Amino acid sequence: MRFFFPDSQDQVDPLFDFVTEEHPVHRVRQRDDRYAHEMLQERPFDGLLISKSIVDGHGGLAAGRYSTASRTRLSREGARRFFRVDPAPADVKIGGACGAFTYVMEEEPPYSVSEVVDFYDVCGLDWGVSPDHIVFGFVRPGDPVPPDKLPEWDRRRKLTISRAEEFLIELERRKSPLEPVGVAHGWNAESYAQSVDELQNLGYRRVAMGGMVPLKTRDILATLVEVGSVLKQDVGLHLLGVTRTDEMQTFASHGVTSFDSTSPFRQAFKDDTDNYYTLDSTYVAIKVPQVDGNAALKRRIKSGQVDQRAAINAERLCLRTLRAFADREADIEEPLSALDDYAIITGEKVRSSDYRRTLEHRPWEACRCGICEASGIQVVLFRGSERNKRRGFHNLAVFRHRIARNGFHSLRPSEKSR
């Protein structure tokens, strides 16, 4: 089971000063900041997945998440050099997709097949997903198929198959070495199986199961069982955006050979409870909002509800007592009391019991991911991208160990470019 991490240009500054909250004066992000595989002791993925919509922008991401300079450099250097995984082991693969969730509301995908192949070729990718259009809807066995939605669902499924056929033709015309991956969409297990069957008949030996992110695990499994009735022995399935580590063995038994997900990374700062991973548990990250960077708090200060000086002093007290606790120079009650007082000022939820568990267990001290040793308690603080992304990188490392624990792949050393 191979895990691919979707890129969103996430890096951290290895020389960021957590006490002064400052970057080095001569820092150049492109040159000095580091990706997850450069910060961790062990590479947390088998490869990367690049989205054309993330790079070039579309819809809600009109400008993309890449600057003009970054897009130019990606095109000039290629993905391996851009992400600093070159030279890399032969089993590190970089793939590409269109990012169909960004244009789901449109009549048709905004990119032509030729434009997609251009993008994959310029980036020098190893494999690429054919252009697709998501079918947003799923009907369980015994439930009626909505007659008003079925025509649009069927149109999108057939459009995806049509683009997949054009994709193969274009790759053949260019004699491209890219490994093609077709996308299967559907609105129930049977329509997904039909898509997989048609893609196989076109010649695809890898098929990505699309549009499954919102589905319940039972629906994914039921679909895979149905797909298994038509799946050829030499065809592997890829789950787009699906993370279910407890079901990996079951997925594998139904032909799944790879998947991609940002969930371990994003939970570090998007989830309300499961922010910091350990092999068998999760912890709540401790929120210490920045007075000068928290929009809600700045509004309260501007309206006169909160005294700015009092907020700054409370913020500094939290950070100071947390550092002292980490160094065993303060009792746990000191940072907990400071955090409670600061939460009242900021309007955040008071989470004494959650924070007590995180502080009492000191999970960062037992971790050897490469980030926790260097960052210490800072990695469990919910505060700014330098801390939050480090925690996300840590989660990727633990997630990779969870996959390995389920019997998939031994971990390989991280590639260090510097």
Short mmCIF file of C-alpha atoms in Angstrom, two decimals:
data_model
loop_
_atom_site.label_atom_id
_atom_site.label_comp_id
_atom_site.label_asym_id
_atom_site.label_seq_id
_atom_site.Cartn_x
_atom_site.Cartn_y
_atom_site.Cartn_z
CA MET A 1 0.00 0.00 0.00
CA ARG A 2 1.70 3.18 -1.17
CA PHE A 3 0.93 6.57 0.36
CA PHE A 4 1.17 9.77 -1.70
CA PHE A 5 1.12 13.16 -0.03
CA PRO A 6 -0.71 15.90 -1.98
CA ASP A 7 1.40 19.05 -2.15
CA SER A 8 0.11 22.48 -1.17
CA GLN A 9 3.49 24.21 -0.94
CA ASP A 10 3.86 23.53 2.78
CA GLN A 11 7.28 24.29 4.23
CA VAL A 12 8.76 25.48 7.50
CA ASP A 13 11.79 27.57 8.41
CA PRO A 14 14.24 25.31 10.32
CA LEU A 15 15.86 28.39 11.93
CA PHE A 16 12.64 30.04 13.14
CA ASP A 17 13.09 31.41 16.68
CA PHE A 18 10.13 30.36 18.84
CA VAL A 19 11.01 32.78 21.64
CA THR A 20 11.35 35.95 19.58
CA GLU A 21 8.89 34.73 16.91
CA GLU A 22 11.36 35.80 14.23
CA HIS A 23 12.89 34.39 11.07
CA PRO A 24 16.59 34.88 10.27
CA VAL A 25 17.22 38.28 8.70
CA HIS A 26 18.59 36.86 5.46
CA ARG A 27 16.06 34.05 5.10
CA VAL A 28 14.98 33.24 1.54
CA ARG A 29 11.90 30.99 1.64
CA GLN A 30 12.65 29.18 -1.61
CA ARG A 31 16.22 28.45 -0.56
CA ASP A 32 16.02 28.02 3.20
CA ASP A 33 12.61 26.60 4.11
CA ARG A 34 12.16 22.82 4.26
CA TYR A 35 9.55 20.31 3.13
CA ALA A 36 8.32 17.49 5.38
CA HIS A 37 10.74 14.92 3.96
CA GLU A 38 13.65 17.26 4.69
CA MET A 39 12.65 17.91 8.31
CA LEU A 40 11.78 14.37 9.37
CA GLN A 41 14.18 11.55 10.21
CA GLU A 42 12.27 9.17 7.93
CA ARG A 43 10.51 9.93 4.68
CA PRO A 44 6.77 9.91 5.50
CA PHE A 45 5.46 9.07 2.03
CA ASP A 46 6.10 6.95 -1.05
CA GLY A 47 5.63 9.91 -3.33
CA LEU A 48 3.96 13.26 -3.92
CA LEU A 49 0.80 14.23 -5.78
CA ILE A 50 0.64 17.61 -7.53
CA SER A 51 -2.66 19.20 -8.47
CA LYS A 52 -2.87 21.38 -11.58
CA SER A 53 -5.54 23.53 -9.91
CA ILE A 54 -3.27 24.09 -6.89
CA VAL A 55 -0.37 25.13 -9.10
CA ASP A 56 -2.18 27.12 -11.79
CA GLY A 57 -5.36 28.08 -9.91
CA HIS A 58 -9.02 27.80 -10.77
CA GLY A 59 -12.37 28.78 -9.29
CA GLY A 60 -11.93 29.37 -5.55
CA LEU A 61 -8.18 29.08 -6.12
CA ALA A 62 -8.14 31.59 -8.96
CA ALA A 63 -4.51 32.53 -8.44
CA GLY A 64 -3.38 29.11 -7.27
CA ARG A 65 -1.27 28.51 -4.19
CA TYR A 66 1.91 28.93 -6.14
CA SER A 67 3.40 32.32 -6.79
CA THR A 68 4.27 33.24 -10.37
CA ALA A 69 7.93 32.71 -9.53
CA SER A 70 7.23 29.26 -8.06
CA ARG A 71 5.21 28.18 -11.08
CA THR A 72 8.01 29.31 -13.36
CA ARG A 73 10.60 27.46 -11.30
CA LEU A 74 8.50 24.28 -11.23
CA SER A 75 8.26 24.36 -15.02
CA ARG A 76 11.96 25.10 -15.44
CA GLU A 77 13.34 22.62 -12.91
CA GLY A 78 10.76 19.85 -12.95
CA ALA A 79 9.02 18.39 -9.91
CA ARG A 80 11.88 16.29 -8.53
CA ARG A 81 14.34 19.14 -8.32
CA PHE A 82 11.64 21.61 -7.23
CA PHE A 83 10.66 19.42 -4.27
CA ARG A 84 14.27 18.47 -3.64
CA VAL A 85 13.74 14.73 -3.99
CA ASP A 86 16.38 14.43 -6.70
CA PRO A 87 18.38 12.29 -6.58
CA ALA A 88 15.84 10.01 -4.98
CA PRO A 89 15.24 6.28 -4.69
CA ALA A 90 13.60 4.81 -7.77
CA ASP A 91 10.49 3.98 -5.74
CA VAL A 92 9.73 7.64 -4.96
CA LYS A 93 7.11 8.58 -7.53
CA ILE A 94 5.58 11.99 -8.21
CA GLY A 95 2.11 12.03 -9.75
CA GLY A 96 -0.32 14.63 -10.99
CA ALA A 97 -4.06 15.23 -10.98
CA CYS A 98 -6.38 18.00 -12.11
CA GLY A 99 -7.95 18.81 -8.74
CA ALA A 100 -11.54 18.10 -9.74
CA PHE A 101 -13.01 19.35 -6.45
CA THR A 102 -12.08 22.92 -7.43
CA TYR A 103 -14.31 22.91 -10.52
CA VAL A 104 -17.07 20.57 -9.42
CA MET A 105 -19.75 23.25 -10.01
CA GLU A 106 -18.79 23.80 -13.64
CA GLU A 107 -20.43 22.22 -16.67
CA GLU A 108 -17.20 20.62 -17.84
CA PRO A 109 -13.58 20.37 -16.64
CA PRO A 110 -11.81 23.66 -17.45
CA TYR A 111 -8.69 21.97 -18.78
CA SER A 112 -8.35 20.25 -22.13
CA VAL A 113 -6.65 16.88 -22.31
CA SER A 114 -3.75 18.47 -24.16
CA GLU A 115 -3.31 21.13 -21.42
CA VAL A 116 -3.25 18.45 -18.73
CA VAL A 117 -0.63 16.39 -20.56
CA ASP A 118 1.41 19.56 -21.10
CA PHE A 119 1.37 20.17 -17.34
CA TYR A 120 2.41 16.60 -16.52
CA ASP A 121 5.19 16.62 -19.12
CA VAL A 122 6.60 20.00 -18.10
CA CYS A 123 6.70 18.90 -14.46
CA GLY A 124 8.42 15.65 -15.43
CA LEU A 125 5.93 13.48 -13.51
CA ASP A 126 6.02 9.70 -13.21
CA TRP A 127 2.27 9.16 -13.39
CA GLY A 128 -0.78 11.26 -14.11
CA VAL A 129 -4.52 11.08 -13.59
CA SER A 130 -6.78 11.60 -16.61
CA PRO A 131 -9.09 14.67 -16.53
CA ASP A 132 -12.27 13.90 -14.61
CA HIS A 133 -15.55 15.39 -13.42
CA ILE A 134 -16.88 14.48 -9.98
CA VAL A 135 -20.28 12.86 -9.51
CA PHE A 136 -21.52 14.33 -6.24
CA GLY A 137 -24.00 11.86 -4.88
CA PHE A 138 -24.14 8.27 -3.66
CA VAL A 139 -27.09 5.89 -3.52
CA ARG A 140 -26.96 2.91 -1.20
CA PRO A 141 -28.48 -0.47 -2.11
CA GLY A 142 -32.28 -0.39 -1.82
CA ASP A 143 -32.51 3.41 -2.01
CA PRO A 144 -34.10 4.98 -5.08
CA VAL A 145 -31.90 6.82 -7.59
CA PRO A 146 -33.16 10.44 -7.84
CA PRO A 147 -34.59 10.72 -11.39
CA ASP A 148 -33.83 14.46 -11.52
CA LYS A 149 -30.14 13.92 -10.78
CA LEU A 150 -29.42 10.72 -12.66
CA PRO A 151 -29.00 12.34 -16.13
CA GLU A 152 -26.34 14.75 -14.85
CA TRP A 153 -24.58 12.04 -12.88
CA ASP A 154 -24.50 9.78 -15.92
CA ARG A 155 -23.28 12.61 -18.16
CA ARG A 156 -20.36 13.30 -15.82
CA ARG A 157 -19.46 9.62 -15.57
CA LYS A 158 -19.46 9.22 -19.34
CA LEU A 159 -17.56 12.49 -19.82
CA THR A 160 -14.84 11.22 -17.47
CA ILE A 161 -14.54 7.98 -19.45
CA SER A 162 -14.41 9.92 -22.71
CA ARG A 163 -11.61 12.16 -21.43
CA ALA A 164 -9.76 9.08 -20.18
CA GLU A 165 -9.82 7.67 -23.72
CA GLU A 166 -8.57 10.96 -25.17
CA PHE A 167 -5.85 11.00 -22.52
CA LEU A 168 -4.44 7.66 -23.66
CA ILE A 169 -4.54 8.74 -27.29
CA GLU A 170 -2.66 11.96 -26.49
CA LEU A 171 0.00 10.14 -24.48
CA GLU A 172 0.51 7.68 -27.33
CA ARG A 173 0.71 10.49 -29.87
CA ARG A 174 3.47 12.17 -27.85
CA LYS A 175 5.22 8.89 -26.99
CA SER A 176 5.08 10.08 -23.39
CA PRO A 177 6.67 7.85 -20.71
CA LEU A 178 4.00 8.98 -18.20
CA GLU A 179 2.11 6.15 -16.51
CA PRO A 180 -1.60 6.84 -17.13
CA VAL A 181 -4.17 6.50 -14.33
CA GLY A 182 -7.84 6.54 -15.28
CA VAL A 183 -10.50 7.86 -12.92
CA ALA A 184 -13.66 5.95 -12.04
CA HIS A 185 -16.71 7.89 -10.91
CA GLY A 186 -20.21 6.75 -10.08
CA TRP A 187 -23.26 7.23 -7.90
CA ASN A 188 -23.48 3.67 -6.55
CA ALA A 189 -21.38 0.54 -6.41
CA GLU A 190 -22.66 -0.69 -9.76
CA SER A 191 -21.87 2.50 -11.68
CA TYR A 192 -18.39 2.62 -10.16
CA ALA A 193 -17.82 -0.97 -11.26
CA GLN A 194 -19.02 -0.08 -14.75
CA SER A 195 -16.51 2.79 -14.90
CA VAL A 196 -13.65 0.55 -13.76
CA ASP A 197 -14.60 -2.07 -16.33
CA GLU A 198 -14.67 0.48 -19.15
CA LEU A 199 -11.31 1.97 -18.12
CA GLN A 200 -9.74 -1.48 -18.07
CA ASN A 201 -11.06 -2.16 -21.55
CA LEU A 202 -9.44 1.07 -22.73
CA GLY A 203 -6.12 -0.27 -21.51
CA TYR A 204 -5.66 1.28 -18.06
CA ARG A 205 -3.74 -0.78 -15.51
CA ARG A 206 -4.14 1.72 -12.71
CA VAL A 207 -7.53 3.17 -11.82
CA ALA A 208 -8.19 5.94 -9.29
CA MET A 209 -11.47 5.81 -7.41
CA GLY A 210 -12.70 9.41 -7.42
CA GLY A 211 -15.33 11.31 -5.47
CA MET A 212 -15.14 9.02 -2.44
CA VAL A 213 -13.93 11.54 0.14
CA PRO A 214 -17.47 12.23 1.51
CA LEU A 215 -18.45 8.53 1.63
CA LYS A 216 -18.78 6.43 4.76
CA THR A 217 -16.34 3.57 5.14
CA ARG A 218 -19.11 1.03 4.63
CA ASP A 219 -20.01 2.64 1.30
CA ILE A 220 -16.40 2.57 0.14
CA LEU A 221 -16.08 -1.08 1.10
CA ALA A 222 -19.35 -2.02 -0.59
CA THR A 223 -18.17 -0.28 -3.75
CA LEU A 224 -14.81 -2.04 -3.68
CA VAL A 225 -16.56 -5.40 -3.31
CA GLU A 226 -18.65 -4.67 -6.41
CA VAL A 227 -15.62 -3.37 -8.32
CA GLY A 228 -13.82 -6.59 -7.39
CA SER A 229 -16.30 -8.54 -9.49
CA VAL A 230 -14.92 -6.90 -12.66
CA LEU A 231 -11.37 -5.97 -11.61
CA LYS A 232 -8.66 -7.65 -13.63
CA GLN A 233 -5.77 -9.28 -11.81
CA ASP A 234 -3.15 -6.92 -13.21
CA VAL A 235 -5.06 -3.71 -12.41
CA GLY A 236 -4.40 -1.74 -9.20
CA LEU A 237 -6.76 0.74 -7.55
CA HIS A 238 -5.84 4.12 -6.07
CA LEU A 239 -8.11 5.85 -3.53
CA LEU A 240 -8.17 9.60 -4.16
CA GLY A 241 -8.21 11.55 -0.89
CA VAL A 242 -9.33 8.63 1.30
CA THR A 243 -7.67 7.87 4.65
CA ARG A 244 -8.79 4.87 6.71
CA THR A 245 -5.73 3.28 8.29
CA ASP A 246 -7.82 0.71 10.20
CA GLU A 247 -9.22 -0.57 6.90
CA MET A 248 -5.96 -0.79 4.93
CA GLN A 249 -5.82 -4.59 5.02
CA THR A 250 -9.40 -4.81 3.82
CA PHE A 251 -8.83 -2.24 1.09
CA ALA A 252 -5.75 -4.14 -0.07
CA SER A 253 -7.72 -7.38 -0.26
CA HIS A 254 -10.04 -5.66 -2.74
CA GLY A 255 -7.28 -4.48 -5.07
CA VAL A 256 -6.28 -1.12 -3.58
CA THR A 257 -2.54 -0.58 -4.00
CA SER A 258 -2.20 3.13 -3.19
CA PHE A 259 -3.94 6.19 -1.78
CA ASP A 260 -3.36 9.88 -1.10
CA SER A 261 -4.52 12.18 1.66
CA THR A 262 -3.73 15.44 3.44
CA SER A 263 -5.77 14.49 6.53
CA PRO A 264 -2.86 13.72 8.89
CA PHE A 265 -1.28 17.06 8.03
CA ARG A 266 -4.46 19.14 8.08
CA GLN A 267 -5.74 17.68 11.36
CA ALA A 268 -2.84 19.41 13.06
CA PHE A 269 -4.62 22.75 12.69
CA LYS A 270 -8.10 22.04 11.27
CA ASP A 271 -9.41 19.51 13.77
CA ASP A 272 -10.88 20.46 17.13
CA THR A 273 -9.46 17.54 19.08
CA ASP A 274 -7.07 15.27 17.15
CA ASN A 275 -4.19 17.66 16.53
CA TYR A 276 -1.09 15.74 17.60
CA TYR A 277 -0.68 12.07 16.64
CA THR A 278 0.97 9.27 18.53
CA LEU A 279 0.98 5.67 17.35
CA ASP A 280 -2.04 4.74 19.48
CA SER A 281 -3.67 8.03 20.39
CA THR A 282 -4.11 11.72 19.62
CA TYR A 283 -3.81 14.91 21.67
CA VAL A 284 -5.34 18.37 21.63
CA ALA A 285 -2.90 21.10 20.65
CA ILE A 286 -2.70 23.99 23.13
CA LYS A 287 -4.06 27.21 21.67
CA VAL A 288 -2.07 30.36 22.34
CA PRO A 289 -3.38 32.85 19.74
CA GLN A 290 -1.14 35.68 18.61
CA VAL A 291 -2.56 39.01 19.70
CA ASP A 292 -1.34 40.71 16.55
CA GLY A 293 -2.40 37.84 14.26
CA ASN A 294 -5.82 36.78 15.50
CA ALA A 295 -8.61 38.56 13.59
CA ALA A 296 -11.34 37.89 16.17
CA LEU A 297 -9.16 39.14 19.03
CA LYS A 298 -8.14 42.24 17.09
CA ARG A 299 -11.82 43.06 16.57
CA ARG A 300 -12.48 42.72 20.31
CA ILE A 301 -9.54 45.00 21.04
CA LYS A 302 -10.70 47.55 18.48
CA SER A 303 -14.23 47.55 19.92
CA GLY A 304 -12.91 48.14 23.41
CA GLN A 305 -13.98 44.76 24.79
CA VAL A 306 -10.39 43.74 25.44
CA ASP A 307 -7.46 45.80 26.67
CA GLN A 308 -4.59 45.28 24.24
CA ARG A 309 -1.86 45.53 26.87
CA ALA A 310 -3.62 42.99 29.10
CA ALA A 311 -3.97 40.61 26.14
CA ILE A 312 -0.27 40.91 25.26
CA ASN A 313 0.78 40.30 28.86
CA ALA A 314 -1.52 37.26 29.12
CA GLU A 315 -0.17 35.87 25.86
CA ARG A 316 3.43 36.25 27.01
CA LEU A 317 2.65 34.65 30.36
CA CYS A 318 1.22 31.58 28.61
CA LEU A 319 4.31 31.16 26.47
CA ARG A 320 6.68 31.79 29.36
CA THR A 321 5.02 29.31 31.74
CA LEU A 322 4.70 26.67 29.01
CA ARG A 323 8.43 26.87 28.32
CA ALA A 324 9.16 26.71 32.03
CA PHE A 325 6.92 23.67 32.40
CA ALA A 326 8.65 21.95 29.48
CA ASP A 327 12.00 22.60 31.18
CA ARG A 328 10.57 21.26 34.48
CA GLU A 329 10.97 24.65 36.08
CA ALA A 330 7.25 25.21 36.69
CA ASP A 331 4.34 23.18 38.02
CA ILE A 332 1.61 22.18 35.55
CA GLU A 333 -0.91 24.46 37.28
CA GLU A 334 1.00 27.58 36.21
CA PRO A 335 0.54 27.21 32.45
CA LEU A 336 -2.97 25.82 32.90
CA SER A 337 -4.02 28.85 34.95
CA ALA A 338 -2.42 31.22 32.44
CA LEU A 339 -4.14 29.44 29.54
CA ASP A 340 -7.54 29.64 31.25
CA ASP A 341 -7.14 33.38 31.84
CA TYR A 342 -5.98 33.99 28.26
CA ALA A 343 -8.88 31.96 26.83
CA ILE A 344 -11.35 34.22 28.64
CA ILE A 345 -9.64 37.28 27.16
CA THR A 346 -9.53 35.88 23.62
CA GLY A 347 -12.99 34.35 23.71
CA GLU A 348 -11.63 30.88 23.11
CA LYS A 349 -13.10 27.81 24.75
CA VAL A 350 -11.55 26.99 28.13
CA ARG A 351 -10.08 23.50 27.70
CA SER A 352 -8.31 22.81 30.98
CA SER A 353 -8.88 19.04 31.00
CA ASP A 354 -7.73 18.58 27.40
CA TYR A 355 -4.64 20.72 27.95
CA ARG A 356 -3.87 18.96 31.23
CA ARG A 357 -3.80 15.59 29.44
CA THR A 358 -1.44 16.92 26.76
CA LEU A 359 0.90 18.51 29.29
CA GLU A 360 0.85 15.61 31.75
CA HIS A 361 1.66 13.03 29.08
CA ARG A 362 4.38 15.16 27.42
CA PRO A 363 4.05 13.18 24.14
CA TRP A 364 6.66 15.29 22.33
CA GLU A 365 9.36 13.94 24.66
CA ALA A 366 8.88 10.34 23.50
CA CYS A 367 8.83 11.15 19.79
CA ARG A 368 11.88 10.67 17.57
CA CYS A 369 10.45 12.04 14.33
CA GLY A 370 13.16 14.70 13.99
CA ILE A 371 10.85 17.63 14.62
CA CYS A 372 9.78 16.97 18.20
CA GLU A 373 13.37 16.67 19.44
CA ALA A 374 14.24 20.03 17.89
CA SER A 375 11.02 21.90 18.71
CA GLY A 376 10.08 20.45 22.07
CA ILE A 377 6.82 21.69 23.53
CA GLN A 378 6.44 24.18 20.67
CA VAL A 379 5.18 21.38 18.43
CA VAL A 380 2.01 20.99 20.53
CA LEU A 381 1.22 24.72 20.56
CA PHE A 382 -1.59 25.78 18.23
CA ARG A 383 -0.04 29.05 17.13
CA GLY A 384 1.06 30.26 13.70
CA SER A 385 2.15 28.26 10.68
CA GLU A 386 5.68 27.52 11.89
CA ARG A 387 4.35 25.49 14.83
CA ASN A 388 1.19 24.18 13.16
CA LYS A 389 2.97 22.90 10.05
CA ARG A 390 5.66 21.25 12.14
CA ARG A 391 2.93 19.41 14.00
CA GLY A 392 1.41 18.45 10.65
CA PHE A 393 4.76 17.07 9.48
CA HIS A 394 5.06 15.14 12.75
CA ASN A 395 1.60 13.68 12.12
CA LEU A 396 2.70 12.50 8.69
CA ALA A 397 5.60 10.63 10.27
CA VAL A 398 3.33 8.94 12.81
CA PHE A 399 0.74 8.21 10.13
CA ARG A 400 3.42 6.46 8.05
CA HIS A 401 4.30 4.32 11.07
CA ARG A 402 0.62 3.45 11.52
CA ILE A 403 0.53 2.25 7.91
CA ALA A 404 3.69 0.21 8.49
CA ARG A 405 2.18 -1.28 11.64
CA ASN A 406 -0.69 -2.56 9.51
CA GLY A 407 1.80 -4.51 7.45
CA PHE A 408 2.50 -2.18 4.54
CA HIS A 409 6.03 -1.17 3.57
CA SER A 410 9.05 -0.76 5.78
CA LEU A 411 10.01 2.85 6.26
CA ARG A 412 12.90 4.20 4.25
CA PRO A 413 15.34 6.99 5.22
CA SER A 414 14.38 10.53 4.31
CA GLU A 415 16.32 12.11 1.49
CA LYS A 416 18.39 14.98 2.88
CA SER A 417 19.34 17.44 0.20
CA ARG A 418 21.56 19.61 2.38
#
